[in-house]
PDB file of C-alpha atoms in Angstrom:
ATOM      1  CA  MET Q   1       0.045  -0.083   0.097  1.00 51.00           C
ATOM      2  CA  ALA Q   2       2.990   2.404   0.513  1.00 56.00           C
ATOM      3  CA  GLY Q   3       3.584   2.558  -3.192  1.00 63.00           C
ATOM      4  CA  PHE Q   4       0.083   3.685  -3.938  1.00 66.00           C
ATOM      5  CA  PHE Q   5       0.282   6.707  -1.533  1.00 66.00           C
ATOM      6  CA  ASP Q   6       3.785   7.734  -2.702  1.00 65.00           C
ATOM      7  CA  ARG Q   7       2.236   9.139  -5.821  1.00 65.00           C
ATOM      8  CA  PHE Q   8       0.143  11.597  -3.754  1.00 67.00           C
ATOM      9  CA  ARG Q   9       3.270  12.946  -1.732  1.00 66.00           C
ATOM     10  CA  LYS Q  10       4.601  16.322  -2.817  1.00 60.00           C
ATOM     11  CA  PRO Q  11       8.063  16.153  -4.138  1.00 58.00           C
ATOM     12  CA  GLU Q  12      10.952  17.208  -1.985  1.00 52.00           C
ATOM     13  CA  PRO Q  13      11.713  20.908  -2.463  1.00 48.00           C
ATOM     14  CA  GLU Q  14      14.863  21.503  -4.480  1.00 50.00           C
ATOM     15  CA  PRO Q  15      17.770  22.934  -2.265  1.00 47.00           C
ATOM     16  CA  VAL Q  16      18.717  26.476  -2.664  1.00 47.00           C
ATOM     17  CA  SER Q  17      21.336  26.792  -5.435  1.00 50.00           C
ATOM     18  CA  ALA Q  18      23.025  29.887  -4.378  1.00 60.00           C
ATOM     19  CA  GLU Q  19      23.278  32.389  -1.585  1.00 78.00           C
ATOM     20  CA  LEU Q  20      22.333  36.032  -2.221  1.00 81.00           C
ATOM     21  CA  ASP Q  21      25.725  37.775  -2.577  1.00 81.00           C
ATOM     22  CA  GLN Q  22      26.597  41.525  -1.809  1.00 80.00           C
ATOM     23  CA  ALA Q  23      25.976  42.526  -5.518  1.00 85.00           C
ATOM     24  CA  GLY Q  24      22.542  40.663  -5.653  1.00 89.00           C
ATOM     25  CA  TYR Q  25      21.639  42.236  -2.211  1.00 87.00           C
ATOM     26  CA  GLU Q  26      22.126  45.662  -3.416  1.00 87.00           C
ATOM     27  CA  GLU Q  27      20.211  45.006  -6.537  1.00 93.00           C
ATOM     28  CA  VAL Q  28      17.419  43.656  -4.619  1.00 92.00           C
ATOM     29  CA  LEU Q  29      17.630  46.445  -1.983  1.00 89.00           C
ATOM     30  CA  ASP Q  30      17.439  49.054  -4.793  1.00 91.00           C
ATOM     31  CA  LEU Q  31      14.110  47.411  -6.115  1.00 95.00           C
ATOM     32  CA  ILE Q  32      12.649  47.379  -2.742  1.00 91.00           C
ATOM     33  CA  ARG Q  33      13.446  51.083  -2.203  1.00 89.00           C
ATOM     34  CA  ALA Q  34      11.832  51.753  -5.499  1.00 94.00           C
ATOM     35  CA  ASP Q  35       8.711  50.153  -4.266  1.00 93.00           C
ATOM     36  CA  ARG Q  36       9.157  47.198  -6.693  1.00 96.00           C
ATOM     37  CA  LYS Q  37       8.765  44.351  -4.280  1.00 95.00           C
ATOM     38  CA  VAL Q  38       7.398  41.942  -6.821  1.00 96.00           C
ATOM     39  CA  PRO Q  39      10.446  42.110  -9.201  1.00 96.00           C
ATOM     40  CA  ALA Q  40      12.761  42.040  -6.045  1.00 95.00           C
ATOM     41  CA  VAL Q  41      11.148  38.657  -4.991  1.00 95.00           C
ATOM     42  CA  LYS Q  42      11.578  37.613  -8.771  1.00 96.00           C
ATOM     43  CA  ARG Q  43      15.186  38.498  -8.734  1.00 95.00           C
ATOM     44  CA  ILE Q  44      15.933  36.788  -5.559  1.00 93.00           C
ATOM     45  CA  ARG Q  45      14.527  33.638  -7.119  1.00 93.00           C
ATOM     46  CA  GLU Q  46      16.680  33.968 -10.173  1.00 92.00           C
ATOM     47  CA  LEU Q  47      19.729  34.707  -8.192  1.00 91.00           C
ATOM     48  CA  THR Q  48      19.241  31.860  -5.663  1.00 88.00           C
ATOM     49  CA  GLY Q  49      16.926  29.345  -7.008  1.00 88.00           C
ATOM     50  CA  MET Q  50      14.621  29.756  -3.801  1.00 87.00           C
ATOM     51  CA  GLY Q  51      10.956  28.992  -3.786  1.00 89.00           C
ATOM     52  CA  LEU Q  52       8.341  31.705  -3.797  1.00 91.00           C
ATOM     53  CA  VAL Q  53       7.740  31.562  -0.049  1.00 90.00           C
ATOM     54  CA  GLN Q  54      11.490  31.705   0.791  1.00 89.00           C
ATOM     55  CA  ALA Q  55      12.284  34.495  -1.554  1.00 90.00           C
ATOM     56  CA  LYS Q  56       9.357  36.611  -0.268  1.00 91.00           C
ATOM     57  CA  ASP Q  57      10.417  35.982   3.223  1.00 87.00           C
ATOM     58  CA  LEU Q  58      13.925  37.143   2.491  1.00 88.00           C
ATOM     59  CA  ALA Q  59      12.650  40.230   0.541  1.00 89.00           C
ATOM     60  CA  ASP Q  60      10.679  41.160   3.741  1.00 87.00           C
ATOM     61  CA  ALA Q  61      13.701  40.607   5.871  1.00 83.00           C
ATOM     62  CA  ILE Q  62      15.859  42.884   3.691  1.00 84.00           C
ATOM     63  CA  GLU Q  63      13.183  45.460   3.586  1.00 84.00           C
ATOM     64  CA  GLU Q  64      12.915  45.448   7.401  1.00 77.00           C
ATOM     65  CA  GLY Q  65      16.743  45.515   7.753  1.00 71.00           C
ATOM     66  CA  ARG Q  66      16.784  42.117   9.401  1.00 70.00           C
ATOM     67  CA  TRP Q  67      19.160  40.575   6.708  1.00 74.00           C
ATOM     68  CA  ALA Q  68      22.243  41.623   4.949  1.00 69.00           C
ATOM     69  CA  PRO Q  69      24.995  39.598   3.251  1.00 69.00           C
ATOM     70  CA  PHE Q  70      27.794  38.448   5.502  1.00 65.00           C
ATOM     71  CA  PRO Q  71      30.585  41.093   5.997  1.00 62.00           C
ATOM     72  CA  ALA Q  72      33.887  40.664   4.364  1.00 61.00           C
ATOM     73  CA  PRO Q  73      36.284  38.793   6.509  1.00 65.00           C
ATOM     74  CA  GLY Q  74      38.105  41.247   8.950  1.00 70.00           C
ATOM     75  CA  GLN Q  75      35.544  43.932   8.751  1.00 75.00           C
ATOM     76  CA  SER Q  76      34.488  45.031  12.136  1.00 82.00           C
ATOM     77  CA  LEU Q  77      30.911  45.882  13.273  1.00 83.00           C
ATOM     78  CA  ALA Q  78      32.002  49.562  13.664  1.00 86.00           C
ATOM     79  CA  ASP Q  79      33.320  49.558   9.870  1.00 85.00           C
ATOM     80  CA  ARG Q  80      30.145  48.161   8.613  1.00 83.00           C
ATOM     81  CA  VAL Q  81      28.078  50.987  10.829  1.00 87.00           C
ATOM     82  CA  ARG Q  82      30.245  53.629   9.264  1.00 88.00           C
ATOM     83  CA  ALA Q  83      29.650  52.179   5.690  1.00 84.00           C
ATOM     84  CA  LEU Q  84      25.877  52.448   6.294  1.00 84.00           C
ATOM     85  CA  LEU Q  85      26.208  56.000   7.770  1.00 88.00           C
ATOM     86  CA  SER Q  86      28.030  57.052   4.772  1.00 87.00           C
ATOM     87  CA  GLN Q  87      24.802  55.851   2.779  1.00 84.00           C
ATOM     88  CA  ASP Q  88      22.641  57.812   5.053  1.00 86.00           C
ATOM     89  CA  ARG Q  89      21.180  54.465   6.217  1.00 86.00           C
ATOM     90  CA  VAL Q  90      21.061  55.335  10.016  1.00 88.00           C
ATOM     91  CA  ALA Q  91      17.850  53.026  10.878  1.00 88.00           C
ATOM     92  CA  ASP Q  92      19.536  50.158   9.056  1.00 84.00           C
ATOM     93  CA  ALA Q  93      22.826  50.588  11.167  1.00 87.00           C
ATOM     94  CA  VAL Q  94      20.934  50.854  14.526  1.00 89.00           C
ATOM     95  CA  ARG Q  95      18.965  47.461  13.479  1.00 85.00           C
ATOM     96  CA  MET Q  96      22.263  45.742  12.549  1.00 83.00           C
ATOM     97  CA  VAL Q  97      23.817  46.707  15.819  1.00 86.00           C
ATOM     98  CA  ALA Q  98      20.953  45.880  17.934  1.00 84.00           C
ATOM     99  CA  GLN Q  99      20.472  42.353  15.998  1.00 80.00           C
ATOM    100  CA  GLU Q 100      24.213  41.450  16.191  1.00 79.00           C
ATOM    101  CA  THR Q 101      24.934  42.591  19.933  1.00 81.00           C
ATOM    102  CA  GLY Q 102      21.725  42.103  21.521  1.00 82.00           C
ATOM    103  CA  MET Q 103      21.503  45.695  22.446  1.00 86.00           C
ATOM    104  CA  THR Q 104      18.041  47.568  22.588  1.00 90.00           C
ATOM    105  CA  GLU Q 105      17.673  50.057  19.763  1.00 90.00           C
ATOM    106  CA  ASP Q 106      18.371  52.890  22.146  1.00 92.00           C
ATOM    107  CA  GLU Q 107      21.559  51.351  23.254  1.00 91.00           C
ATOM    108  CA  ALA Q 108      22.658  50.686  19.713  1.00 90.00           C
ATOM    109  CA  SER Q 109      21.880  54.350  18.658  1.00 91.00           C
ATOM    110  CA  ARG Q 110      24.060  55.500  21.450  1.00 92.00           C
ATOM    111  CA  PHE Q 111      26.863  53.072  20.362  1.00 90.00           C
ATOM    112  CA  ILE Q 112      26.633  54.627  16.897  1.00 91.00           C
ATOM    113  CA  ASP Q 113      26.680  58.155  18.283  1.00 90.00           C
ATOM    114  CA  GLY Q 114      29.810  57.457  20.154  1.00 89.00           C
ATOM    115  CA  LEU Q 115      31.572  56.021  16.945  1.00 84.00           C
ATOM    116  CA  ASP Q 116      34.242  58.358  15.510  1.00 73.00           C
ATOM    117  CA  GLN Q 117      33.177  59.290  12.052  1.00 66.00           C
ATOM    118  CA  PRO Q 118      35.882  59.601   9.277  1.00 57.00           C
TER     119      PRO Q 118
END
């Protein structure tokens, strides 16, 4: 009987073929900022091979500042914060510090204010 029911099972999802790299992240972020979320989700799917739900969840995370590509090796949190500040992305910097350190957003904001700016 097991063989009979096997045909009703959904196939296993295909594994994600690639990670979203820095260039892809910037491209998707630009689409999201231009209020073009559907093309952003489509682009994530093209770049990574993710399913629709996974790509939508990733687009939501990028939009909310909860996800960014891994930093370059040797790049400190302070350096990444300075890079975001140079792009006038203060809210993204605060979220990143809070997420990576466990600080509250108020504490993260004070941390950022205390950084020496180049």
